[in-house]
mmCIF file of C-alpha atoms in Angstrom:
data_model
loop_
_atom_site.group_PDB
_atom_site.id
_atom_site.type_symbol
_atom_site.label_atom_id
_atom_site.label_comp_id
_atom_site.label_asym_id
_atom_site.label_seq_id
_atom_site.Cartn_x
_atom_site.Cartn_y
_atom_site.Cartn_z
ATOM 1 C CA MET A 9 35.682 143.809 -57.901
ATOM 2 C CA GLU A 10 38.994 141.901 -58.080
ATOM 3 C CA THR A 11 40.359 143.639 -55.087
ATOM 4 C CA ILE A 12 37.447 142.114 -53.005
ATOM 5 C CA THR A 13 37.655 138.907 -54.684
ATOM 6 C CA ARG A 14 41.141 138.856 -54.313
ATOM 7 C CA SER A 15 41.105 139.624 -50.223
ATOM 8 C CA ALA A 16 38.301 137.246 -49.750
ATOM 9 C CA GLY A 17 40.441 134.301 -51.517
ATOM 10 C CA ARG A 18 43.313 135.139 -49.636
ATOM 11 C CA ALA A 19 40.972 135.104 -46.447
ATOM 12 C CA LEU A 20 40.009 131.449 -47.897
ATOM 13 C CA GLY A 21 43.374 130.335 -48.947
ATOM 14 C CA THR A 22 42.190 130.325 -52.483
ATOM 15 C CA THR A 23 41.406 131.848 -55.733
ATOM 16 C CA LEU A 24 38.244 133.917 -56.509
ATOM 17 C CA SER A 25 37.050 134.329 -59.865
ATOM 18 C CA ASP A 26 33.927 134.806 -62.083
ATOM 19 C CA PRO A 27 32.240 137.472 -59.747
ATOM 20 C CA LEU A 28 28.404 137.933 -60.200
ATOM 21 C CA ASP A 29 26.842 140.652 -58.621
ATOM 22 C CA LEU A 30 24.014 139.753 -56.718
ATOM 23 C CA GLY A 31 22.885 143.611 -56.604
ATOM 24 C CA GLY A 32 23.113 144.438 -53.189
ATOM 25 C CA SER A 33 22.046 148.680 -51.950
ATOM 26 C CA PRO A 34 24.140 151.820 -51.435
ATOM 27 C CA ARG A 35 25.379 150.498 -48.231
ATOM 28 C CA SER A 36 27.269 146.965 -50.246
ATOM 29 C CA THR A 37 27.858 145.451 -52.850
ATOM 30 C CA VAL A 38 27.541 141.297 -53.033
ATOM 31 C CA LEU A 39 29.400 139.082 -55.576
ATOM 32 C CA ARG A 40 29.009 135.123 -55.822
ATOM 33 C CA CYS A 41 32.193 134.212 -56.823
ATOM 34 C CA ARG A 42 33.932 130.366 -57.893
ATOM 35 C CA THR A 43 36.502 129.246 -55.907
ATOM 36 C CA ALA A 44 39.299 126.755 -57.434
ATOM 37 C CA ASP A 45 37.766 123.697 -56.614
ATOM 38 C CA GLY A 46 34.267 124.769 -58.455
ATOM 39 C CA GLY A 47 32.213 125.784 -56.106
ATOM 40 C CA THR A 48 31.003 129.237 -54.950
ATOM 41 C CA VAL A 49 30.790 131.407 -52.347
ATOM 42 C CA VAL A 50 29.010 134.718 -51.691
ATOM 43 C CA LEU A 51 31.080 137.849 -50.147
ATOM 44 C CA LYS A 52 29.328 140.850 -49.236
ATOM 45 C CA ALA A 53 31.441 143.790 -49.293
ATOM 46 C CA PHE A 54 30.783 147.026 -46.980
ATOM 47 C CA ALA A 55 31.117 151.117 -48.315
ATOM 48 C CA ASP A 56 33.413 152.954 -45.830
ATOM 49 C CA GLU A 57 30.776 155.155 -44.660
ATOM 50 C CA GLU A 58 29.104 154.947 -41.098
ATOM 51 C CA GLY A 59 25.552 153.305 -41.681
ATOM 52 C CA ALA A 60 27.399 150.727 -44.021
ATOM 53 C CA LEU A 61 30.337 150.395 -41.505
ATOM 54 C CA ARG A 62 27.799 149.775 -38.697
ATOM 55 C CA ALA A 63 25.724 147.264 -40.827
ATOM 56 C CA PHE A 64 29.193 145.405 -41.110
ATOM 57 C CA ALA A 65 29.502 144.678 -37.340
ATOM 58 C CA ALA A 66 26.247 143.885 -37.074
ATOM 59 C CA GLU A 67 25.541 141.264 -39.912
ATOM 60 C CA ALA A 68 29.243 139.640 -38.418
ATOM 61 C CA ALA A 69 27.761 139.684 -34.879
ATOM 62 C CA GLY A 70 24.883 138.291 -36.200
ATOM 63 C CA LEU A 71 26.042 135.777 -38.778
ATOM 64 C CA ALA A 72 28.886 134.509 -36.051
ATOM 65 C CA LEU A 73 25.701 132.800 -34.052
ATOM 66 C CA GLY A 74 24.930 130.282 -36.764
ATOM 67 C CA LEU A 75 21.076 130.335 -36.419
ATOM 68 C CA GLY A 76 19.788 130.804 -39.370
ATOM 69 C CA GLY A 77 21.390 133.191 -41.815
ATOM 70 C CA PRO A 78 23.852 131.691 -44.331
ATOM 71 C CA ASP A 79 27.469 130.089 -42.508
ATOM 72 C CA LEU A 80 29.735 132.963 -41.711
ATOM 73 C CA LEU A 81 33.509 131.944 -43.203
ATOM 74 C CA ALA A 82 35.082 134.701 -43.379
ATOM 75 C CA ALA A 83 35.156 138.580 -41.384
ATOM 76 C CA LEU A 84 37.459 140.916 -42.880
ATOM 77 C CA PRO A 85 36.809 144.261 -40.978
ATOM 78 C CA ASP A 86 40.787 146.191 -42.067
ATOM 79 C CA GLU A 87 40.110 145.944 -45.197
ATOM 80 C CA ASP A 88 39.458 149.197 -47.264
ATOM 81 C CA ARG A 89 35.389 148.061 -47.532
ATOM 82 C CA PRO A 90 35.298 145.566 -44.715
ATOM 83 C CA ILE A 91 33.839 142.419 -46.256
ATOM 84 C CA LEU A 92 31.796 139.435 -45.186
ATOM 85 C CA VAL A 93 32.424 135.955 -46.948
ATOM 86 C CA MET A 94 29.738 133.640 -46.324
ATOM 87 C CA THR A 95 28.204 129.885 -48.295
ATOM 88 C CA ASP A 96 25.903 130.181 -51.048
ATOM 89 C CA LEU A 97 22.778 129.446 -50.438
ATOM 90 C CA GLY A 98 21.785 129.268 -54.053
ATOM 91 C CA THR A 99 19.002 130.398 -56.136
ATOM 92 C CA ALA A 100 16.014 129.427 -53.807
ATOM 93 C CA PRO A 101 12.815 131.194 -54.434
ATOM 94 C CA THR A 102 11.930 134.184 -51.962
ATOM 95 C CA LEU A 103 8.885 134.365 -49.582
ATOM 96 C CA ALA A 104 8.103 137.319 -51.792
ATOM 97 C CA ASP A 105 8.686 136.038 -54.979
ATOM 98 C CA LEU A 106 5.786 133.157 -53.311
ATOM 99 C CA LEU A 107 3.570 136.098 -52.595
ATOM 100 C CA LEU A 108 3.521 137.516 -55.760
ATOM 101 C CA GLY A 109 3.274 134.743 -57.646
ATOM 102 C CA ASP A 110 0.381 132.102 -58.673
ATOM 103 C CA ASP A 111 0.573 128.996 -55.840
ATOM 104 C CA PRO A 112 -0.983 130.002 -52.824
ATOM 105 C CA ASP A 113 -0.881 126.845 -51.437
ATOM 106 C CA ALA A 114 3.154 127.413 -51.519
ATOM 107 C CA VAL A 115 2.252 130.434 -49.902
ATOM 108 C CA ARG A 116 1.113 129.205 -47.064
ATOM 109 C CA ASP A 117 3.552 126.736 -46.263
ATOM 110 C CA ALA A 118 6.250 129.012 -47.114
ATOM 111 C CA LEU A 119 4.540 132.025 -44.689
ATOM 112 C CA LEU A 120 4.615 129.483 -41.677
ATOM 113 C CA ALA A 121 8.295 128.151 -42.199
ATOM 114 C CA TRP A 122 8.915 131.667 -41.948
ATOM 115 C CA ALA A 123 7.443 132.089 -39.214
ATOM 116 C CA ARG A 124 8.093 128.784 -37.506
ATOM 117 C CA GLY A 125 11.749 130.086 -38.475
ATOM 118 C CA LEU A 126 11.869 133.325 -36.966
ATOM 119 C CA GLY A 127 10.180 131.860 -34.111
ATOM 120 C CA ALA A 128 12.951 128.899 -33.897
ATOM 121 C CA LEU A 129 15.941 131.769 -34.302
ATOM 122 C CA GLY A 130 14.489 133.679 -31.760
ATOM 123 C CA ALA A 131 13.808 130.933 -28.890
ATOM 124 C CA ALA A 132 17.554 129.831 -29.970
ATOM 125 C CA SER A 133 18.920 133.163 -29.146
ATOM 126 C CA VAL A 134 17.902 133.791 -25.895
ATOM 127 C CA ASP A 135 20.719 132.983 -23.476
ATOM 128 C CA ARG A 136 23.594 134.848 -26.017
ATOM 129 C CA ARG A 137 22.798 138.195 -25.843
ATOM 130 C CA ARG A 138 26.527 139.172 -24.210
ATOM 131 C CA GLU A 139 28.349 136.965 -26.789
ATOM 132 C CA PHE A 140 26.172 138.842 -29.871
ATOM 133 C CA GLU A 141 27.136 142.140 -28.780
ATOM 134 C CA ALA A 142 31.340 141.643 -27.659
ATOM 135 C CA SER A 143 31.175 140.432 -31.701
ATOM 136 C CA ALA A 144 29.574 143.489 -33.058
ATOM 137 C CA LEU A 145 31.449 145.348 -30.824
ATOM 138 C CA ARG A 146 34.705 143.572 -32.014
ATOM 139 C CA TYR A 147 34.118 143.958 -35.367
ATOM 140 C CA ALA A 148 33.250 148.006 -34.865
ATOM 141 C CA ARG A 149 34.841 150.460 -37.435
ATOM 142 C CA THR A 150 32.781 153.522 -36.267
ATOM 143 C CA ALA A 151 30.933 155.132 -32.793
ATOM 144 C CA LEU A 152 27.260 154.720 -34.080
ATOM 145 C CA PRO A 153 25.910 152.049 -32.431
ATOM 146 C CA ILE A 154 24.157 148.803 -34.415
ATOM 147 C CA TRP A 155 20.637 149.566 -34.881
ATOM 148 C CA SER A 156 18.859 147.336 -32.483
ATOM 149 C CA LEU A 157 21.435 149.184 -29.716
ATOM 150 C CA ASP A 158 20.567 152.786 -31.694
ATOM 151 C CA PRO A 159 17.567 154.607 -29.754
ATOM 152 C CA TRP A 160 15.461 154.674 -33.010
ATOM 153 C CA GLN A 161 11.720 154.104 -30.913
ATOM 154 C CA ALA A 162 12.522 157.101 -28.861
ATOM 155 C CA ARG A 163 13.281 159.283 -31.262
ATOM 156 C CA ASN A 164 10.763 158.049 -33.473
ATOM 157 C CA ALA A 165 8.111 159.608 -30.999
ATOM 158 C CA ALA A 166 9.593 162.671 -30.721
ATOM 159 C CA SER A 167 9.507 163.020 -33.984
ATOM 160 C CA LEU A 168 5.831 162.905 -34.201
ATOM 161 C CA PRO A 169 4.213 165.913 -33.318
ATOM 162 C CA GLU A 170 5.742 168.031 -35.042
ATOM 163 C CA LEU A 171 5.238 166.042 -38.014
ATOM 164 C CA LEU A 172 1.678 165.997 -37.399
ATOM 165 C CA GLU A 173 1.497 169.684 -36.694
ATOM 166 C CA ALA A 174 3.360 170.166 -40.260
ATOM 167 C CA ALA A 175 0.056 168.220 -41.677
ATOM 168 C CA GLY A 176 -2.072 170.617 -39.894
ATOM 169 C CA LEU A 177 -3.176 168.162 -36.637
ATOM 170 C CA ALA A 178 -3.556 169.476 -33.561
ATOM 171 C CA VAL A 179 -1.382 167.176 -30.831
ATOM 172 C CA GLU A 180 -3.417 165.175 -29.121
ATOM 173 C CA PRO A 181 -3.224 165.678 -25.306
ATOM 174 C CA GLY A 182 -2.145 162.638 -23.304
ATOM 175 C CA LEU A 183 -0.257 161.460 -26.803
ATOM 176 C CA ALA A 184 3.424 161.809 -25.506
ATOM 177 C CA GLY A 185 2.791 160.147 -22.064
ATOM 178 C CA GLU A 186 0.789 156.688 -23.922
ATOM 179 C CA LEU A 187 3.930 157.259 -26.600
ATOM 180 C CA ALA A 188 6.544 156.630 -23.440
ATOM 181 C CA ALA A 189 3.862 154.161 -22.399
ATOM 182 C CA ILE A 190 3.963 152.328 -25.814
ATOM 183 C CA GLY A 191 7.874 152.395 -25.213
ATOM 184 C CA THR A 192 9.376 149.137 -26.837
ATOM 185 C CA ALA A 193 6.621 146.962 -26.750
ATOM 186 C CA GLY A 194 8.263 144.806 -24.115
ATOM 187 C CA GLY A 195 11.776 144.356 -25.058
ATOM 188 C CA ALA A 196 13.129 144.588 -21.097
ATOM 189 C CA ASP A 197 11.152 141.236 -20.574
ATOM 190 C CA TYR A 198 11.111 139.318 -23.940
ATOM 191 C CA PRO A 199 14.060 139.893 -25.782
ATOM 192 C CA ALA A 200 15.097 138.465 -28.669
ATOM 193 C CA PHE A 201 17.665 137.617 -31.113
ATOM 194 C CA THR A 202 15.565 139.076 -35.216
ATOM 195 C CA PRO A 203 17.602 139.672 -38.314
ATOM 196 C CA GLY A 204 16.156 142.428 -37.833
ATOM 197 C CA ASP A 205 14.686 143.233 -41.931
ATOM 198 C CA THR A 206 12.661 140.320 -41.872
ATOM 199 C CA CYS A 207 10.972 141.136 -44.656
ATOM 200 C CA PRO A 208 9.909 138.526 -46.704
ATOM 201 C CA ASP A 209 12.482 138.968 -49.541
ATOM 202 C CA ASN A 210 14.812 138.765 -47.063
ATOM 203 C CA ASN A 211 14.903 134.799 -46.944
ATOM 204 C CA LEU A 212 14.957 131.553 -49.240
ATOM 205 C CA ILE A 213 12.616 129.307 -49.120
ATOM 206 C CA THR A 214 15.023 126.313 -49.858
ATOM 207 C CA ALA A 215 14.570 122.201 -49.816
ATOM 208 C CA GLY A 216 16.123 121.986 -46.506
ATOM 209 C CA GLY A 217 13.932 124.626 -44.869
ATOM 210 C CA LEU A 218 14.326 128.582 -45.006
ATOM 211 C CA ARG A 219 17.074 130.194 -44.759
ATOM 212 C CA LEU A 220 17.398 133.847 -43.333
ATOM 213 C CA ILE A 221 19.629 136.387 -45.043
ATOM 214 C CA ASP A 222 20.260 140.240 -44.707
ATOM 215 C CA PHE A 223 21.575 140.399 -41.218
ATOM 216 C CA GLU A 224 22.759 144.209 -41.361
ATOM 217 C CA THR A 225 19.753 145.371 -38.929
ATOM 218 C CA CYS A 226 19.833 142.105 -36.606
ATOM 219 C CA GLY A 227 20.335 142.509 -32.817
ATOM 220 C CA TYR A 228 18.291 141.764 -29.763
ATOM 221 C CA GLN A 229 14.548 143.312 -29.557
ATOM 222 C CA SER A 230 11.274 142.358 -27.948
ATOM 223 C CA VAL A 231 9.154 139.369 -29.382
ATOM 224 C CA PHE A 232 6.036 141.395 -29.832
ATOM 225 C CA LEU A 233 8.220 143.407 -32.630
ATOM 226 C CA THR A 234 9.124 140.566 -34.536
ATOM 227 C CA ALA A 235 5.527 138.703 -33.992
ATOM 228 C CA ALA A 236 3.847 141.958 -35.255
ATOM 229 C CA TYR A 237 5.387 140.957 -38.876
ATOM 230 C CA CYS A 238 2.757 137.980 -38.980
ATOM 231 C CA ARG A 239 -0.181 140.347 -37.506
ATOM 232 C CA MET A 240 0.548 143.860 -39.691
ATOM 233 C CA PRO A 241 1.965 141.838 -41.825
ATOM 234 C CA PHE A 242 5.788 143.106 -42.140
ATOM 235 C CA SER A 243 6.231 146.304 -40.440
ATOM 236 C CA THR A 244 8.984 147.580 -42.341
ATOM 237 C CA CYS A 245 9.292 146.010 -45.779
ATOM 238 C CA TRP A 246 7.535 146.672 -49.631
ATOM 239 C CA CYS A 247 5.688 143.754 -50.027
ATOM 240 C CA VAL A 248 2.689 144.816 -48.016
ATOM 241 C CA PHE A 249 -1.104 143.219 -49.395
ATOM 242 C CA ASP A 250 -3.912 142.941 -47.376
ATOM 243 C CA LEU A 251 -3.212 139.179 -45.907
ATOM 244 C CA PRO A 252 -5.815 137.218 -45.075
ATOM 245 C CA ALA A 253 -6.987 136.981 -41.073
ATOM 246 C CA ASP A 254 -6.633 132.853 -40.920
ATOM 247 C CA LEU A 255 -3.136 132.815 -42.724
ATOM 248 C CA ALA A 256 -1.702 136.369 -40.604
ATOM 249 C CA ASP A 257 -3.613 134.923 -37.542
ATOM 250 C CA ALA A 258 -1.657 131.122 -38.267
ATOM 251 C CA ALA A 259 1.544 133.033 -38.925
ATOM 252 C CA GLU A 260 1.338 134.075 -35.475
ATOM 253 C CA ARG A 261 1.015 131.242 -33.839
ATOM 254 C CA ALA A 262 3.516 129.506 -35.676
ATOM 255 C CA TYR A 263 6.195 131.886 -34.093
ATOM 256 C CA ARG A 264 4.411 132.748 -31.151
ATOM 257 C CA ALA A 265 4.564 128.396 -30.323
ATOM 258 C CA GLU A 266 8.192 128.778 -30.588
ATOM 259 C CA VAL A 267 9.126 131.386 -28.175
ATOM 260 C CA VAL A 268 6.730 130.489 -25.278
ATOM 261 C CA GLY A 269 9.196 127.740 -24.874
ATOM 262 C CA ARG A 270 11.123 130.201 -23.558
ATOM 263 C CA TYR A 271 9.665 132.656 -22.232
ATOM 264 C CA PRO A 272 6.007 130.263 -20.485
ATOM 265 C CA ARG A 273 4.016 133.901 -19.979
ATOM 266 C CA LEU A 274 3.306 134.288 -23.245
ATOM 267 C CA ALA A 275 1.074 131.485 -22.986
ATOM 268 C CA ASP A 276 -1.017 134.047 -21.425
ATOM 269 C CA ASP A 277 -3.224 135.739 -24.325
ATOM 270 C CA THR A 278 -4.074 138.661 -22.291
ATOM 271 C CA VAL A 279 0.159 138.966 -22.194
ATOM 272 C CA TRP A 280 0.491 138.590 -25.761
ATOM 273 C CA GLU A 281 -2.396 140.503 -27.098
ATOM 274 C CA ALA A 282 -1.090 143.154 -24.884
ATOM 275 C CA GLY A 283 2.225 143.573 -26.200
ATOM 276 C CA ILE A 284 1.781 142.929 -29.763
ATOM 277 C CA ARG A 285 -1.109 145.822 -29.752
ATOM 278 C CA GLN A 286 1.816 147.309 -28.443
ATOM 279 C CA ALA A 287 4.119 146.389 -31.232
ATOM 280 C CA VAL A 288 1.505 147.259 -34.214
ATOM 281 C CA ALA A 289 1.960 151.161 -32.519
ATOM 282 C CA VAL A 290 5.386 151.590 -32.109
ATOM 283 C CA TRP A 291 5.890 150.582 -35.964
ATOM 284 C CA THR A 292 2.768 152.127 -36.882
ATOM 285 C CA VAL A 293 4.305 155.386 -35.928
ATOM 286 C CA ASP A 294 7.711 154.528 -37.156
ATOM 287 C CA ALA A 295 6.145 154.135 -40.886
ATOM 288 C CA THR A 296 4.269 157.788 -40.088
ATOM 289 C CA VAL A 297 7.448 158.757 -38.717
ATOM 290 C CA ARG A 298 9.349 157.645 -42.396
ATOM 291 C CA LEU A 299 6.483 157.420 -44.789
ATOM 292 C CA LEU A 300 4.178 160.404 -44.372
ATOM 293 C CA ALA A 301 6.583 163.507 -44.842
ATOM 294 C CA ARG A 302 7.976 161.351 -48.426
ATOM 295 C CA SER A 303 4.077 161.286 -49.173
ATOM 296 C CA ALA A 304 3.221 164.267 -50.903
ATOM 297 C CA GLU A 305 4.010 162.452 -54.221
ATOM 298 C CA ASP A 306 2.513 158.992 -54.301
ATOM 299 C CA ARG A 307 5.432 156.750 -55.163
ATOM 300 C CA PRO A 308 5.394 152.750 -55.234
ATOM 301 C CA LEU A 309 7.374 151.014 -52.487
ATOM 302 C CA HIS A 310 9.725 149.471 -54.172
ATOM 303 C CA ARG A 311 11.906 150.615 -57.586
ATOM 304 C CA THR A 312 11.007 147.448 -59.912
ATOM 305 C CA ARG A 313 8.636 144.680 -58.372
ATOM 306 C CA ARG A 314 6.128 144.657 -59.842
ATOM 307 C CA PRO A 315 2.688 144.848 -58.190
ATOM 308 C CA VAL A 316 3.232 146.477 -54.990
ATOM 309 C CA ALA A 317 1.232 149.010 -53.218
ATOM 310 C CA THR A 318 1.883 152.854 -52.747
ATOM 311 C CA VAL A 319 3.481 154.285 -50.238
ATOM 312 C CA ARG A 320 0.118 156.436 -49.078
ATOM 313 C CA GLN A 321 -1.638 152.584 -49.640
ATOM 314 C CA LEU A 322 0.614 151.196 -47.251
ATOM 315 C CA LEU A 323 0.019 154.294 -44.443
ATOM 316 C CA VAL A 324 -3.533 154.515 -44.646
ATOM 317 C CA HIS A 325 -3.052 150.564 -44.316
ATOM 318 C CA ARG A 326 -1.556 150.849 -41.142
ATOM 319 C CA TRP A 327 -3.494 153.742 -39.521
ATOM 320 C CA ARG A 328 -5.970 152.129 -39.911
ATOM 321 C CA GLN A 329 -4.985 149.198 -37.920
ATOM 322 C CA ALA A 330 -4.087 151.836 -35.470
ATOM 323 C CA ALA A 331 -7.173 153.189 -34.894
ATOM 324 C CA GLY A 332 -8.627 150.057 -33.138
ATOM 325 C CA LEU A 333 -5.789 150.179 -30.604
ATOM 326 C CA THR A 334 -8.384 151.742 -28.026
ATOM 327 C CA GLU A 335 -5.855 151.114 -24.945
ATOM 328 C CA TYR A 336 -4.243 154.405 -26.770
ATOM 329 C CA PRO A 337 -7.094 156.646 -27.271
ATOM 330 C CA ALA A 338 -4.663 159.655 -27.867
ATOM 331 C CA PHE A 339 -2.581 157.900 -30.076
ATOM 332 C CA ALA A 340 -6.120 156.115 -31.574
ATOM 333 C CA ALA A 341 -7.578 159.505 -31.765
ATOM 334 C CA THR A 342 -4.257 160.452 -33.585
ATOM 335 C CA MET A 343 -4.705 157.926 -36.203
ATOM 336 C CA ARG A 344 -8.372 158.392 -36.501
ATOM 337 C CA GLY A 345 -7.364 162.401 -37.348
ATOM 338 C CA LEU A 346 -4.552 160.584 -39.865
ATOM 339 C CA LEU A 347 -7.486 159.432 -41.661
ATOM 340 C CA ASP A 348 -9.565 162.003 -41.622
ATOM 341 C CA ARG A 349 -7.402 165.034 -42.272
ATOM 342 C CA VAL A 350 -4.819 163.243 -44.933
ATOM 343 C CA ALA A 351 -5.925 160.249 -45.751
ATOM 344 C CA ALA A 352 -9.552 161.343 -47.118
ATOM 345 C CA ALA A 353 -7.756 164.144 -49.012
ATOM 346 C CA TRP A 354 -5.223 161.368 -50.921
ATOM 347 C CA ASP A 355 -8.647 158.780 -52.155
ATOM 348 C CA VAL A 356 -6.416 156.100 -52.578
ATOM 349 C CA PRO A 357 -8.125 152.839 -53.252
ATOM 350 C CA PRO A 358 -6.923 149.919 -50.581
ATOM 351 C CA LEU A 359 -4.924 147.383 -50.688
ATOM 352 C CA PRO A 360 -5.490 144.718 -52.672
ATOM 353 C CA GLY A 361 -4.757 141.244 -51.622
ATOM 354 C CA TYR A 362 -2.150 139.083 -52.556
ATOM 355 C CA PRO A 363 -1.846 137.903 -55.730
ATOM 356 C CA ALA A 364 -0.711 134.461 -55.354
ATOM 357 C CA LEU A 365 -3.809 134.431 -52.968
ATOM 358 C CA SER A 366 -6.384 136.036 -55.121
ATOM 359 C CA LYS A 367 -6.725 133.108 -56.417
ATOM 360 C CA ARG A 368 -7.013 130.691 -52.470
#
């Protein structure tokens, strides 16, 4: 901590003291420090390994856009552990805190603020992709591309057939062609910036509105891939329970209303529905590839937060949703096969509702 605070203090021209560990991850250490004038800043120091280094480049470039997150006060790519120095957004609750709480009105307000905020961020960023990618290249400390430039969708599609066979399912004729058609869910036509891991715990619901945190996987992707977080809900997250359809619809409309000003074709319901259903397929493949091999023993989706769903509950929920994507018959049949051959043996209860919304 001393080395991190000393380096960050030199960059700010002040002395930093009283570092408080805010958690972080295996990739990073996050500290809140006091400045000489009595204020506070947040430091994020990244490990010296490839995954962490590409996360640093993405987060530095994303925060430099100045859209929706904390202000970037300094970026130190040349330290032994690269460091970001940010404004301190305080200790406001996250959307996850509210969803697991007991105030349904607060959840609705926060969910809509979250969706509008993501949409506004996407709309404001449309013309700044070149700036972001140049900045990410400037901060790069590894040849590994930032996550948004990594071909993860194609890799997932290539991995799925082998996983299906390992689970005892025959690969449906035509599945490979459908996965290629699903592709990246309209990303070439409707790209916008996203923090990447746009989960309920990666934000703060402050008195001044939504502020987003954790830009380690930020970048440009299809607006549909972000909008799908409203419908599924929360495509890559641990905080997944059954979201009432009216709230999911309201959140999706709030997001769409922001981005349609930059992409007028998205006002066409046919275009919108086709794109978001593609995105649901993309994220379902992602969840299946990430979690199926780890589902031999069911486990909670988060180490410490409770209540929380299990890996198997989440997969069953995703497969049931995707089984309705009948425009992709081989894909839908694959989802039904997973339900009939894999989920039936698990016999797990369906996802419950969010605790706060059970009081509606």
